[in-house]
mmCIF file of C-alpha atoms in Angstrom:
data_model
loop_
_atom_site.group_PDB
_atom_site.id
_atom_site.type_symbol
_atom_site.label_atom_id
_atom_site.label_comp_id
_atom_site.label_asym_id
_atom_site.label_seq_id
_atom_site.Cartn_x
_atom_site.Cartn_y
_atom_site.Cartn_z
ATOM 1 C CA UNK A 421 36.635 -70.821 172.715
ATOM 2 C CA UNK A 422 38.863 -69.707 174.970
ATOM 3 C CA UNK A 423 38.727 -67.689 178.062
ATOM 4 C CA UNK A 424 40.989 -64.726 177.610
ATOM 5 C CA UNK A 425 41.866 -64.084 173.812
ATOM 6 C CA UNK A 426 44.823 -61.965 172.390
ATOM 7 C CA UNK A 427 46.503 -60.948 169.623
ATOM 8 C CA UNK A 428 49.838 -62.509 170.148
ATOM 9 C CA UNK A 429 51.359 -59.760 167.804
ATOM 10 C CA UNK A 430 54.267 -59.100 167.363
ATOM 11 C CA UNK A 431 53.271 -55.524 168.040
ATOM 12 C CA UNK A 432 55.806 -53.176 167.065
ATOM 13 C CA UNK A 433 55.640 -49.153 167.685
ATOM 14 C CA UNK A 434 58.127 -46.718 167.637
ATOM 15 C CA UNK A 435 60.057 -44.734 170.599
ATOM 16 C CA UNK A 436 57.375 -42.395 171.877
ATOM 17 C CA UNK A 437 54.083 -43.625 170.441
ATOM 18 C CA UNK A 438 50.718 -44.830 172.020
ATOM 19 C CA UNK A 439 50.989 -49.143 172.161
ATOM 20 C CA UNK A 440 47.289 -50.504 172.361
ATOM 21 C CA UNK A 441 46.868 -53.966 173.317
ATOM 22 C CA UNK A 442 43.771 -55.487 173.250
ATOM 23 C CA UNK A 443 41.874 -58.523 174.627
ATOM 24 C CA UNK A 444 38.370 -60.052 174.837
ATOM 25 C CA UNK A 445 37.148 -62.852 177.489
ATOM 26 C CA UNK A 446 34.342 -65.205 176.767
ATOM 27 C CA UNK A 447 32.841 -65.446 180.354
ATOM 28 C CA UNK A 448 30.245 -62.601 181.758
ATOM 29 C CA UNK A 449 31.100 -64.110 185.330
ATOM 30 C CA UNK A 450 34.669 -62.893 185.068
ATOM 31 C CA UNK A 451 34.981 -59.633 187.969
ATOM 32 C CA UNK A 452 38.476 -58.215 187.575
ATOM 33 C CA UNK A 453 41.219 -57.851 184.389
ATOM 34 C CA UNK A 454 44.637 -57.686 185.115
ATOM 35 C CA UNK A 455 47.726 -56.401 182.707
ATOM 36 C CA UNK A 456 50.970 -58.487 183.629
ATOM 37 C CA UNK A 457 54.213 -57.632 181.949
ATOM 38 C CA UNK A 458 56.364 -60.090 181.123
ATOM 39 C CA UNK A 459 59.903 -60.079 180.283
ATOM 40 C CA UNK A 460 61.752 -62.982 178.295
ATOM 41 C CA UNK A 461 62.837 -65.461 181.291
ATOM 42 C CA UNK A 462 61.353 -63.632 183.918
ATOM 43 C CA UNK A 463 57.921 -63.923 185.624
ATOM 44 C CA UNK A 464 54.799 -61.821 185.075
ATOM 45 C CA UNK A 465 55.275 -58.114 186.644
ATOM 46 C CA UNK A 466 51.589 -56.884 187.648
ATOM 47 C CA UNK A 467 50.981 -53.253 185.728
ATOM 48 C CA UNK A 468 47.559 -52.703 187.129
ATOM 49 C CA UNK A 469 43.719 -54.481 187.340
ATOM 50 C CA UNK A 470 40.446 -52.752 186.725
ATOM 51 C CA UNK A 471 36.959 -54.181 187.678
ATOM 52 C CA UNK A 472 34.804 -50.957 186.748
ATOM 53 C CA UNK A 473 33.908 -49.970 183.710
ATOM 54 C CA UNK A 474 36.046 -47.242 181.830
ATOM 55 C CA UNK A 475 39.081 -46.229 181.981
ATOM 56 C CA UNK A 476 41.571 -45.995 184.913
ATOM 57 C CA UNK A 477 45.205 -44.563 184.452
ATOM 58 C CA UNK A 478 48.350 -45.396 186.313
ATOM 59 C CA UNK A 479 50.980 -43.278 184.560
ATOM 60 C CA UNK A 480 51.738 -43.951 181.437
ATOM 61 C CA UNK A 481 49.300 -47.020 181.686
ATOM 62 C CA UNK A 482 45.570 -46.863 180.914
ATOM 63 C CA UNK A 483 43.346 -49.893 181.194
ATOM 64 C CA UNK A 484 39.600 -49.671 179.389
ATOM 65 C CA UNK A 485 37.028 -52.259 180.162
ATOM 66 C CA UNK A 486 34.005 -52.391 178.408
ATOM 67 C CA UNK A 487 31.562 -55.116 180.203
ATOM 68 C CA UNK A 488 29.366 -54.980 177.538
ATOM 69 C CA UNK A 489 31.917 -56.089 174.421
ATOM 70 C CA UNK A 490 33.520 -58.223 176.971
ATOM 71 C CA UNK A 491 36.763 -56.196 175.610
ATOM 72 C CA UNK A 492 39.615 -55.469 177.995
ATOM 73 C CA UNK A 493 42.922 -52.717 176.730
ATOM 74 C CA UNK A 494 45.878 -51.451 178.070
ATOM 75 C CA UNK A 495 47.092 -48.484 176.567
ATOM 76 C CA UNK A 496 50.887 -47.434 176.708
ATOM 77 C CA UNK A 497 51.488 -43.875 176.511
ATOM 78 C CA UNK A 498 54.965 -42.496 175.380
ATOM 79 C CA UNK A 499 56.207 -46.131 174.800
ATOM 80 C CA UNK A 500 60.522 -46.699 176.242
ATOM 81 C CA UNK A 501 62.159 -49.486 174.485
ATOM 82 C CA UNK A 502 62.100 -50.940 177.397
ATOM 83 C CA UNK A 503 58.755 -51.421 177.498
ATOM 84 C CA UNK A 504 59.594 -54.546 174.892
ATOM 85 C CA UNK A 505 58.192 -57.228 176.537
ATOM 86 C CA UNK A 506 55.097 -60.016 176.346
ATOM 87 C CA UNK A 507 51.828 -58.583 177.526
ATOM 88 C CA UNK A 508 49.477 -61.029 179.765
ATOM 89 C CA UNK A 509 45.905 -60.050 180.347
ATOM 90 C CA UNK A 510 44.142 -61.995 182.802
ATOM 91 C CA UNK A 511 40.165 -62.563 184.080
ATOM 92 C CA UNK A 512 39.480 -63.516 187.262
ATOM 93 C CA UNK A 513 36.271 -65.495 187.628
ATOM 94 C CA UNK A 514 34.842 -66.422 191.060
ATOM 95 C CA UNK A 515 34.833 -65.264 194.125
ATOM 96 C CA UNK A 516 37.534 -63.611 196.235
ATOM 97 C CA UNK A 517 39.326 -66.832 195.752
ATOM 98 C CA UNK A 518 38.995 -66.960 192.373
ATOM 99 C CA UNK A 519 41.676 -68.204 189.633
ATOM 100 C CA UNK A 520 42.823 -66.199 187.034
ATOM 101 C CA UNK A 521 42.637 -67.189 183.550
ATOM 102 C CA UNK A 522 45.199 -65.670 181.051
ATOM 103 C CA UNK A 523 45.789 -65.028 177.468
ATOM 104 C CA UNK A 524 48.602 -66.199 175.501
ATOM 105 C CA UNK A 525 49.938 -62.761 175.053
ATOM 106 C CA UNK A 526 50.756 -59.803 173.351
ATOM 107 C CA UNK A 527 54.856 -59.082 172.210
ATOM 108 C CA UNK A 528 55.479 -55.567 172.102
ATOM 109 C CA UNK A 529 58.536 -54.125 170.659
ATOM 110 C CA UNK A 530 59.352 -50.900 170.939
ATOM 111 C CA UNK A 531 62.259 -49.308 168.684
ATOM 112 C CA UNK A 532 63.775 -46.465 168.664
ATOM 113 C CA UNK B 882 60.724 -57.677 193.942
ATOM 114 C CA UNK B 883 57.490 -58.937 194.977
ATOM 115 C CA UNK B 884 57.926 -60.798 197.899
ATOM 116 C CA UNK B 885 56.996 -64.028 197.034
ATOM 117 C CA UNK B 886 60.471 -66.364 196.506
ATOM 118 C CA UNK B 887 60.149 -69.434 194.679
ATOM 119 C CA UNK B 888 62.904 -72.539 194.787
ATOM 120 C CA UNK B 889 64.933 -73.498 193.159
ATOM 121 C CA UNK B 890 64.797 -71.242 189.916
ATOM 122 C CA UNK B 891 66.094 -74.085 187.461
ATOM 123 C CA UNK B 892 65.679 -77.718 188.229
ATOM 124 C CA UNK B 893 66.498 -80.634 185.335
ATOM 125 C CA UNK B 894 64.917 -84.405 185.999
ATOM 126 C CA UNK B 895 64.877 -86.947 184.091
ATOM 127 C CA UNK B 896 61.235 -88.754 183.121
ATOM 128 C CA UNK B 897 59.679 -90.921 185.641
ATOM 129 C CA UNK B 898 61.164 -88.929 188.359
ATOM 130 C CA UNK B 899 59.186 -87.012 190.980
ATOM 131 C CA UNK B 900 59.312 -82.792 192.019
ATOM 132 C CA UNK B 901 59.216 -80.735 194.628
ATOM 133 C CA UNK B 902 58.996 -76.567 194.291
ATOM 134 C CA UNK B 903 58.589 -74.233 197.025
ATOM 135 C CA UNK B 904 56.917 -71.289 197.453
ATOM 136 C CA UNK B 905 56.666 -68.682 200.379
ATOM 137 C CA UNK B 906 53.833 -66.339 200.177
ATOM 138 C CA UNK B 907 54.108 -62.415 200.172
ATOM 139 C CA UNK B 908 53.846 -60.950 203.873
ATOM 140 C CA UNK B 909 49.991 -60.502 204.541
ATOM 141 C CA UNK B 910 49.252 -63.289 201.740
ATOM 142 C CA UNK B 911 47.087 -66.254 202.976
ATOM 143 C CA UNK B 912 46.367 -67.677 199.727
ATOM 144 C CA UNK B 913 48.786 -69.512 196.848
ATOM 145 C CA UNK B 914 48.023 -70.470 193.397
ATOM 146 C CA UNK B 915 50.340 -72.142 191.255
ATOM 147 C CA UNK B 916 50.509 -71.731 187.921
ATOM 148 C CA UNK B 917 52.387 -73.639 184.701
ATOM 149 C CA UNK B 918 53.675 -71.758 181.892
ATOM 150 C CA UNK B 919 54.993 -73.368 178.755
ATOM 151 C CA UNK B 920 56.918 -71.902 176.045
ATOM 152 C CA UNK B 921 54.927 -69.125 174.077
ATOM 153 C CA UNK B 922 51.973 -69.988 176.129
ATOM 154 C CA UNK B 923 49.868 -67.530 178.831
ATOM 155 C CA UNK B 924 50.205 -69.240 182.619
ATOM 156 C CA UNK B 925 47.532 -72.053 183.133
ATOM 157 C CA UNK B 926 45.611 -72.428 186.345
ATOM 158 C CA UNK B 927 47.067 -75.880 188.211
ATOM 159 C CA UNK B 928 45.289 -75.638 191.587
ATOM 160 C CA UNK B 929 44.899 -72.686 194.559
ATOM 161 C CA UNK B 930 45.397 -73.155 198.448
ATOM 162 C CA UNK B 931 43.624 -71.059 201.235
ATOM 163 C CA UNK B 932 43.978 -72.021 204.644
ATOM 164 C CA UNK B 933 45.873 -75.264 204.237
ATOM 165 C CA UNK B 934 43.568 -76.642 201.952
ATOM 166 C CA UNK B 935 43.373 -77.013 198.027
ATOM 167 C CA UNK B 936 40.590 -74.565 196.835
ATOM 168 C CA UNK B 937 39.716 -75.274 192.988
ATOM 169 C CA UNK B 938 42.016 -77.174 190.659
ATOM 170 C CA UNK B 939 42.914 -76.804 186.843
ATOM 171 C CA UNK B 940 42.493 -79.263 184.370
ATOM 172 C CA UNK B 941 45.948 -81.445 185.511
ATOM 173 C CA UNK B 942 46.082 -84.803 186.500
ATOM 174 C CA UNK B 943 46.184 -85.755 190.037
ATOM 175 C CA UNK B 944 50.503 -86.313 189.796
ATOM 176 C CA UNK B 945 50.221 -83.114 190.548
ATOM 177 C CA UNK B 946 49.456 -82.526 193.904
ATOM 178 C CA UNK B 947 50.078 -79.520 196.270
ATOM 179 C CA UNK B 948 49.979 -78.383 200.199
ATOM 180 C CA UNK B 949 49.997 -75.005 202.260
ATOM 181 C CA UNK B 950 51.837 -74.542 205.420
ATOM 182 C CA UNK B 951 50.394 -73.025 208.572
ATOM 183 C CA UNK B 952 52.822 -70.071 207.373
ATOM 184 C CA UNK B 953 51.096 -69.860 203.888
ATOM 185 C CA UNK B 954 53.973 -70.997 202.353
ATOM 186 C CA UNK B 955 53.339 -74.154 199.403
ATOM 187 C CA UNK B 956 54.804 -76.797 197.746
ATOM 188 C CA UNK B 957 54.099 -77.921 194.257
ATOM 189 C CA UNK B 958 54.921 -81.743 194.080
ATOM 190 C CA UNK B 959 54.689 -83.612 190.573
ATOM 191 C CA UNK B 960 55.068 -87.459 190.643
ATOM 192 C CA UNK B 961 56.122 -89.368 187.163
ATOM 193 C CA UNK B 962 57.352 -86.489 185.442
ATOM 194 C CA UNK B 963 56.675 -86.882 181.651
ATOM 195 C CA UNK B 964 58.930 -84.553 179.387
ATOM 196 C CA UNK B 965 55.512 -82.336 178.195
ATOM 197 C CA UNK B 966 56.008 -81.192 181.895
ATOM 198 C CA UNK B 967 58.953 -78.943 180.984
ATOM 199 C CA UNK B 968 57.531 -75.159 181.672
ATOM 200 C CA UNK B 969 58.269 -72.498 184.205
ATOM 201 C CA UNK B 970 55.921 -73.195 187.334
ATOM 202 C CA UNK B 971 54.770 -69.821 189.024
ATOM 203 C CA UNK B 972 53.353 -69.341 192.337
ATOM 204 C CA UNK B 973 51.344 -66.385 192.901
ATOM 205 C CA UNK B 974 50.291 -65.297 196.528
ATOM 206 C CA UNK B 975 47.237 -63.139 196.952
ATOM 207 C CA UNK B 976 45.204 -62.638 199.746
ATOM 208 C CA UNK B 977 41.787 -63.584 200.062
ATOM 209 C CA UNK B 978 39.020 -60.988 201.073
ATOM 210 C CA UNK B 979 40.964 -58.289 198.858
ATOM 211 C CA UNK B 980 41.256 -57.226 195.130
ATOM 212 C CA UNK B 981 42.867 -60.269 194.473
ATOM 213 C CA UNK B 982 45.966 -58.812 193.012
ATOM 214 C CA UNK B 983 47.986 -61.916 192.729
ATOM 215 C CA UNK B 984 51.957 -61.299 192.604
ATOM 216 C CA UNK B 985 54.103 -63.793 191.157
ATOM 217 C CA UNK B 986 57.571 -65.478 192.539
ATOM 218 C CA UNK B 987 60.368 -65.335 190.300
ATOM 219 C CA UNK B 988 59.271 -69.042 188.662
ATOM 220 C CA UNK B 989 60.944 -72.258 188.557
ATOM 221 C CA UNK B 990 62.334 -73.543 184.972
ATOM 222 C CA UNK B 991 61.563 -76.883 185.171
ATOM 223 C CA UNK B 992 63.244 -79.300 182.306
ATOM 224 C CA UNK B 993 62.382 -83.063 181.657
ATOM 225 C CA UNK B 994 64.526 -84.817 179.970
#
């Protein structure tokens, strides 16, 4: 099993519509989730973290983690084409030093 | 831009051969993971510095090897370079104590042929 699991889509919404992406992690020890966008070629653009349970909104974005389900989501509000991109989430297990451990993914495409 | 540069940003070598990428670490950063990414896959944990010194490692063999600089910045160094190494290699500086947020450099396309 691995660490971080996601649906590697594609996802595909349309101009203007709520994109949820989900992802589960297989270790209890892991402290803090992180969504990282990722554009093709490019390297992963941080979108925000969350370590409490809930929900905590940055803009459009809204992360949910639910400790208990071991489930981590990003929600995109009012999705932009060019939101298109891969979606990373990551776990970070350990202490402050800790490494992060990522899924494979999530493609979003957003069309208009 | 995050702050963190990486170089060079493409790099071809030809099996057998030896690497070197660079990394320099986002202002305030003290700590520098680096990560390999291949094609269609999520990045995967090679090894983390703090303080000059390696701090965890990744399941990699020991060609790949790594050190920090007194000024945070790292190297990445991969010796007998076999052609399952192609990926792009991000470094990701973070600073320990914190939330962790870990920013990433602009990556280095490595190709093996």
């Amino acid at each position: 099993q691995k660490e971080v699991e996601q649906n590697s889509g594609p996802l595909s919404v349309p101009e203007g519509a709520i994109a949820s992406l989900n992802c589960t992690y297989s270790d209890r020890g892991s402290q803090s989730f992180f969504w990282y966008r990722q554009y093709s070629g490019k390297s992963p653009e941080l979108i925000m973290f969350i370590y409490s349970n809930g929900d905590k909104e940055d803009g459009r974005f809204t992360a949910q983690l639910n400790k208990a389900s071991q489930y981590v989501s990003l929600l995109i509000r009012d999705s932009q084409p060019s939101d298109s991109a891969t979606y990373l989430c990551a776990a970070l297990r350990g202490s402050t030093l800790g490494r992060l451990y990522f899924g494979r993914g999530t493609q979003l495409t957003v069309w208009p | 831009e995050t702050g963190v540069t990486q170089s060079p940003t493409h790099l071809i070598k030809t099996r057998g051969q030896q690497v070197t990428l660079r990394c320099s670490s986002q202002s305030g950063h003290n700590t520098v993971s680096w990560y390999q990414q291949a094609l269609g896959q999520g990045p995967q944990f090679i090894f983390q510095y703090y303080r000059e010194e390696e701090n965890g490692r990744g399941n990699f063999p020991p060609r790949f090897s790594g050190l920090q600089f007194p000024n945070y910045s790292s190297e990445l160094n991969v010796n007998a370079l076999e052609l399952d190494d192609s990926a792009l290699y991000l470094c990701a500086s973070s600073f320990a104590g914190g939330l962790t947020e870990a920013f990433f450099g602009q990556g280095t396309r490595l190709t093996v042929v």
